[in-house]
Amino acid sequence: MDKNLSLILEIERESPEKAREELISLLDRFGSFRACARSWGCHHSTVVRLARRLGVLSPKSLPLTKEAKKIKNSIKTKVALEYLSEQGFTLVNKKDDALAPQEEQLHYDLREGVKIGFVSDIHYASRYQSTDILKEAYNYFRKEKVDFVVNPGDVFEGSGRVYVGQLHEMFLYGLKAQLNYALHVEPYPYISGVTTYMISGNHDLSFYRETGLDPVYELCEARQDLHYLGQQVGVIKIKDVRIALYHGEGGLGKDNFSAKAGEIVTKMPEPKPHIVFCGHWHRSGWFPHSNGLTDVVFCGSLQRTTPYIKKLLGRCNRGYGVIEIKKDKYGVGVNHEFKKRGY
């Protein structure tokens, strides 16, 4: 019998608590019960029985204690990270300042009015993408002489693991291929002198969760006319008027627009924005003065209705739009226009 195991059994007779601490220390070093057993020259069930007696691991028929869960998970995480590092993977700290939500201060005369174009949920690499309508949208923005454009997320289709069956709805796989497509094959539209402000949505962030790279951030880094505002939320300020970009989470329901608009405003930090441009739900709509202050704009999508969305929402509202903001002595006025382009 290994001296470590003998020591723990001896300590257990005198002080189970000290034996428990010693076993936790050894498990942390070896990484698993089987690894401990191999080191000690015994069957892993011996170590498991010991762990159960000492309260490190409860029997399978019983739930793990909170403390035992923490221990078990920390051991698994440590072993997994060490294995990935040995295999040559780069481990990335997700608290990267470059990816934090940002506030962008713009300088326009609101008395003259500011025109903002909006598009959302392009889903590059989806078999249901509508890059033809994306080009049409930017041609319209050029004609309307918008001051800038906002895009509240899901620029890319993502990893293919956002929901079951997503891989069958894609024609390009991997971050590099999708980024190359948006830069060189079907380039994101460009208007001279006009900046598009973007955030990343849940599909974009499926890459970030798996690789540590945000494709929207990478796209904006490659183009001077595209500006990254953060993950799922970003803010533009024009003097004292705040404009938020927000990419939502979860379902909407087929008709529950008003309740969702109010919920979105509640989530916004103080001071509340005057306007929120929302992506994610693939539906269009304008709800002025939600919760008494904020205009909520659902930006529709530039992806046709997929089989998954048909089950979830019924259908998309494809299209794009323009918002005009003016401020006078009575407050901030908003005019909304949405160009519907099918489902």
Short mmCIF file of C-alpha atoms in Angstrom, two decimals, residues 127-333:
data_model
loop_
_atom_site.label_atom_id
_atom_site.label_comp_id
_atom_site.label_asym_id
_atom_site.label_seq_id
_atom_site.Cartn_x
_atom_site.Cartn_y
_atom_site.Cartn_z
CA ARG A 127 -27.97 29.34 -46.37
CA TYR A 128 -30.74 31.85 -45.62
CA GLN A 129 -28.61 35.02 -45.68
CA SER A 130 -29.81 37.99 -47.78
CA THR A 131 -26.65 39.79 -48.83
CA ASP A 132 -28.56 41.22 -51.82
CA ILE A 133 -30.87 43.09 -49.42
CA LEU A 134 -27.86 44.16 -47.34
CA LYS A 135 -26.41 45.84 -50.45
CA GLU A 136 -29.81 47.35 -51.22
CA ALA A 137 -29.97 48.73 -47.67
CA TYR A 138 -26.61 50.50 -47.98
CA ASN A 139 -27.56 51.90 -51.38
CA TYR A 140 -30.69 53.30 -49.76
CA PHE A 141 -28.66 54.74 -46.86
CA ARG A 142 -26.36 56.42 -49.39
CA LYS A 143 -29.36 57.93 -51.18
CA GLU A 144 -30.89 59.09 -47.87
CA LYS A 145 -27.54 60.58 -46.78
CA VAL A 146 -27.53 58.90 -43.37
CA ASP A 147 -24.97 60.18 -40.89
CA PHE A 148 -24.06 56.71 -39.66
CA VAL A 149 -25.35 53.12 -39.52
CA VAL A 150 -25.94 50.80 -36.55
CA ASN A 151 -25.90 47.00 -36.56
CA PRO A 152 -26.92 45.32 -33.27
CA GLY A 153 -25.34 41.94 -33.82
CA ASP A 154 -25.35 38.45 -35.32
CA VAL A 155 -23.24 39.53 -38.25
CA PHE A 156 -22.07 35.90 -38.60
CA GLU A 157 -23.89 32.58 -38.40
CA GLY A 158 -21.37 31.31 -35.87
CA SER A 159 -19.95 27.95 -34.86
CA GLY A 160 -22.93 25.82 -35.88
CA ARG A 161 -23.58 24.76 -32.28
CA VAL A 162 -25.98 27.50 -31.23
CA TYR A 163 -28.95 25.12 -31.60
CA VAL A 164 -29.55 21.56 -32.77
CA GLY A 165 -29.63 21.31 -36.56
CA GLN A 166 -27.86 24.63 -37.21
CA LEU A 167 -25.02 23.00 -39.16
CA HIS A 168 -27.53 21.92 -41.83
CA GLU A 169 -28.51 25.58 -42.33
CA MET A 170 -24.94 26.73 -43.10
CA PHE A 171 -22.65 26.69 -46.13
CA LEU A 172 -19.40 27.89 -44.50
CA TYR A 173 -17.83 26.58 -41.30
CA GLY A 174 -15.25 28.11 -39.00
CA LEU A 175 -14.39 31.66 -37.97
CA LYS A 176 -11.61 32.13 -40.54
CA ALA A 177 -13.80 31.08 -43.48
CA GLN A 178 -16.75 33.25 -42.42
CA LEU A 179 -14.55 36.29 -41.74
CA ASN A 180 -12.86 35.89 -45.13
CA TYR A 181 -16.30 35.69 -46.76
CA ALA A 182 -17.43 38.98 -45.16
CA LEU A 183 -14.19 40.72 -46.09
CA HIS A 184 -13.45 39.42 -49.59
CA VAL A 185 -16.15 37.20 -51.12
CA GLU A 186 -19.33 39.14 -50.25
CA PRO A 187 -17.72 42.22 -48.66
CA TYR A 188 -19.70 44.09 -46.05
CA PRO A 189 -21.04 47.20 -47.88
CA TYR A 190 -19.17 50.49 -47.73
CA ILE A 191 -20.31 54.13 -47.94
CA SER A 192 -17.58 56.74 -48.19
CA GLY A 193 -17.49 58.89 -45.05
CA VAL A 194 -20.14 56.84 -43.21
CA THR A 195 -19.26 54.65 -40.20
CA THR A 196 -21.17 51.52 -39.21
CA TYR A 197 -21.24 50.87 -35.45
CA MET A 198 -21.53 47.19 -34.50
CA ILE A 199 -21.90 44.92 -31.52
CA SER A 200 -21.59 41.14 -31.47
CA GLY A 201 -24.63 38.92 -30.87
CA ASN A 202 -25.10 35.42 -29.52
CA HIS A 203 -24.24 33.72 -32.85
CA ASP A 204 -21.04 35.78 -33.17
CA LEU A 205 -20.14 34.97 -29.58
CA SER A 206 -20.45 31.22 -30.17
CA PHE A 207 -17.00 31.58 -31.79
CA TYR A 208 -15.78 33.66 -28.85
CA ARG A 209 -16.84 31.02 -26.33
CA GLU A 210 -14.98 28.32 -28.28
CA THR A 211 -11.87 30.16 -29.50
CA GLY A 212 -11.55 33.41 -27.53
CA LEU A 213 -11.92 35.39 -30.80
CA ASP A 214 -14.86 37.67 -31.55
CA PRO A 215 -15.46 37.75 -35.34
CA VAL A 216 -17.21 41.14 -35.22
CA TYR A 217 -14.23 42.66 -33.44
CA GLU A 218 -11.91 41.06 -36.04
CA LEU A 219 -14.08 42.39 -38.90
CA CYS A 220 -14.03 45.91 -37.49
CA GLU A 221 -10.26 45.75 -36.98
CA ALA A 222 -9.86 44.98 -40.69
CA ARG A 223 -12.05 47.86 -41.90
CA GLN A 224 -11.71 51.57 -41.09
CA ASP A 225 -15.41 52.26 -41.76
CA LEU A 226 -16.60 49.65 -39.22
CA HIS A 227 -16.45 50.43 -35.50
CA TYR A 228 -16.78 47.85 -32.72
CA LEU A 229 -18.86 48.79 -29.66
CA GLY A 230 -18.74 45.62 -27.56
CA GLN A 231 -20.49 42.34 -26.88
CA GLN A 232 -24.29 42.41 -26.90
CA VAL A 233 -24.46 46.05 -25.79
CA GLY A 234 -22.85 49.34 -26.81
CA VAL A 235 -23.68 53.04 -26.43
CA ILE A 236 -23.40 56.05 -28.74
CA LYS A 237 -23.69 59.54 -27.24
CA ILE A 238 -24.59 62.66 -29.18
CA LYS A 239 -24.26 65.41 -26.59
CA ASP A 240 -26.78 64.37 -23.91
CA VAL A 241 -28.74 61.96 -26.13
CA ARG A 242 -27.85 58.32 -25.53
CA ILE A 243 -28.38 55.68 -28.21
CA ALA A 244 -27.93 52.02 -27.22
CA LEU A 245 -27.32 48.95 -29.37
CA TYR A 246 -28.60 45.79 -27.72
CA HIS A 247 -28.58 42.17 -28.82
CA GLY A 248 -31.18 40.26 -26.86
CA GLU A 249 -31.37 36.79 -25.39
CA GLY A 250 -34.04 34.11 -25.30
CA GLY A 251 -37.37 33.98 -27.09
CA LEU A 252 -39.84 36.72 -27.82
CA GLY A 253 -43.09 34.92 -28.40
CA LYS A 254 -45.06 35.66 -31.52
CA ASP A 255 -46.84 38.81 -30.39
CA ASN A 256 -45.33 39.98 -27.10
CA PHE A 257 -43.51 43.04 -28.48
CA SER A 258 -44.70 45.62 -25.97
CA ALA A 259 -43.79 43.57 -22.90
CA LYS A 260 -40.36 42.78 -24.35
CA ALA A 261 -39.74 46.47 -25.12
CA GLY A 262 -40.47 47.38 -21.50
CA GLU A 263 -38.24 44.56 -20.26
CA ILE A 264 -35.36 45.76 -22.45
CA VAL A 265 -35.59 49.31 -21.10
CA THR A 266 -35.58 47.95 -17.54
CA LYS A 267 -32.31 46.11 -18.26
CA MET A 268 -30.58 49.24 -19.56
CA PRO A 269 -28.25 50.88 -17.01
CA GLU A 270 -28.81 54.44 -15.79
CA PRO A 271 -28.97 56.94 -17.31
CA LYS A 272 -31.54 55.30 -19.58
CA PRO A 273 -30.94 55.69 -23.33
CA HIS A 274 -33.33 57.71 -25.47
CA ILE A 275 -33.31 55.01 -28.17
CA VAL A 276 -32.44 51.29 -28.13
CA PHE A 277 -31.78 49.45 -31.40
CA CYS A 278 -32.47 45.75 -30.81
CA GLY A 279 -31.20 42.71 -32.66
CA HIS A 280 -31.73 38.97 -32.06
CA TRP A 281 -35.49 38.50 -32.46
CA HIS A 282 -35.67 38.98 -36.26
CA ARG A 283 -38.81 41.04 -35.91
CA SER A 284 -39.44 44.68 -36.76
CA GLY A 285 -41.29 47.23 -34.67
CA TRP A 286 -41.08 50.64 -33.04
CA PHE A 287 -42.26 51.26 -29.48
CA PRO A 288 -42.00 54.97 -28.59
CA HIS A 289 -41.61 55.97 -24.95
CA SER A 290 -41.44 52.45 -23.49
CA ASN A 291 -41.45 52.79 -19.70
CA GLY A 292 -42.17 56.48 -20.23
CA LEU A 293 -38.83 57.48 -21.76
CA THR A 294 -37.06 55.20 -24.25
CA ASP A 295 -37.91 54.44 -27.88
CA VAL A 296 -37.28 50.75 -28.60
CA VAL A 297 -36.61 49.80 -32.23
CA PHE A 298 -36.70 46.13 -33.23
CA CYS A 299 -34.47 46.08 -36.30
CA GLY A 300 -35.82 43.06 -38.16
CA SER A 301 -33.25 40.85 -39.90
CA LEU A 302 -31.40 40.25 -43.13
CA GLN A 303 -31.81 36.49 -42.88
CA ARG A 304 -34.75 34.67 -44.42
CA THR A 305 -36.93 32.54 -42.16
CA THR A 306 -34.99 29.37 -41.29
CA PRO A 307 -36.64 26.08 -40.24
CA TYR A 308 -35.50 26.78 -36.66
CA ILE A 309 -36.94 30.32 -36.61
CA LYS A 310 -40.18 29.09 -38.19
CA LYS A 311 -40.68 26.83 -35.17
CA LEU A 312 -39.62 29.52 -32.70
CA LEU A 313 -41.20 32.72 -34.06
CA GLY A 314 -43.30 31.78 -37.04
CA ARG A 315 -41.38 33.98 -39.47
CA CYS A 316 -38.83 36.80 -39.75
CA ASN A 317 -39.40 40.40 -40.76
CA ARG A 318 -36.66 40.98 -43.31
CA GLY A 319 -35.71 44.54 -44.05
CA TYR A 320 -33.82 47.64 -42.95
CA GLY A 321 -34.69 51.15 -41.88
CA VAL A 322 -33.81 54.74 -41.07
CA ILE A 323 -34.38 56.70 -37.86
CA GLU A 324 -34.19 60.49 -37.78
CA ILE A 325 -33.58 62.24 -34.46
CA LYS A 326 -34.18 65.91 -33.79
CA LYS A 327 -34.00 67.82 -30.57
CA ASP A 328 -35.74 71.09 -29.78
CA LYS A 329 -37.00 72.91 -26.68
CA TYR A 330 -39.78 70.30 -26.30
CA GLY A 331 -37.41 67.32 -26.20
CA VAL A 332 -36.14 64.61 -28.52
CA GLY A 333 -38.28 63.73 -31.54
#
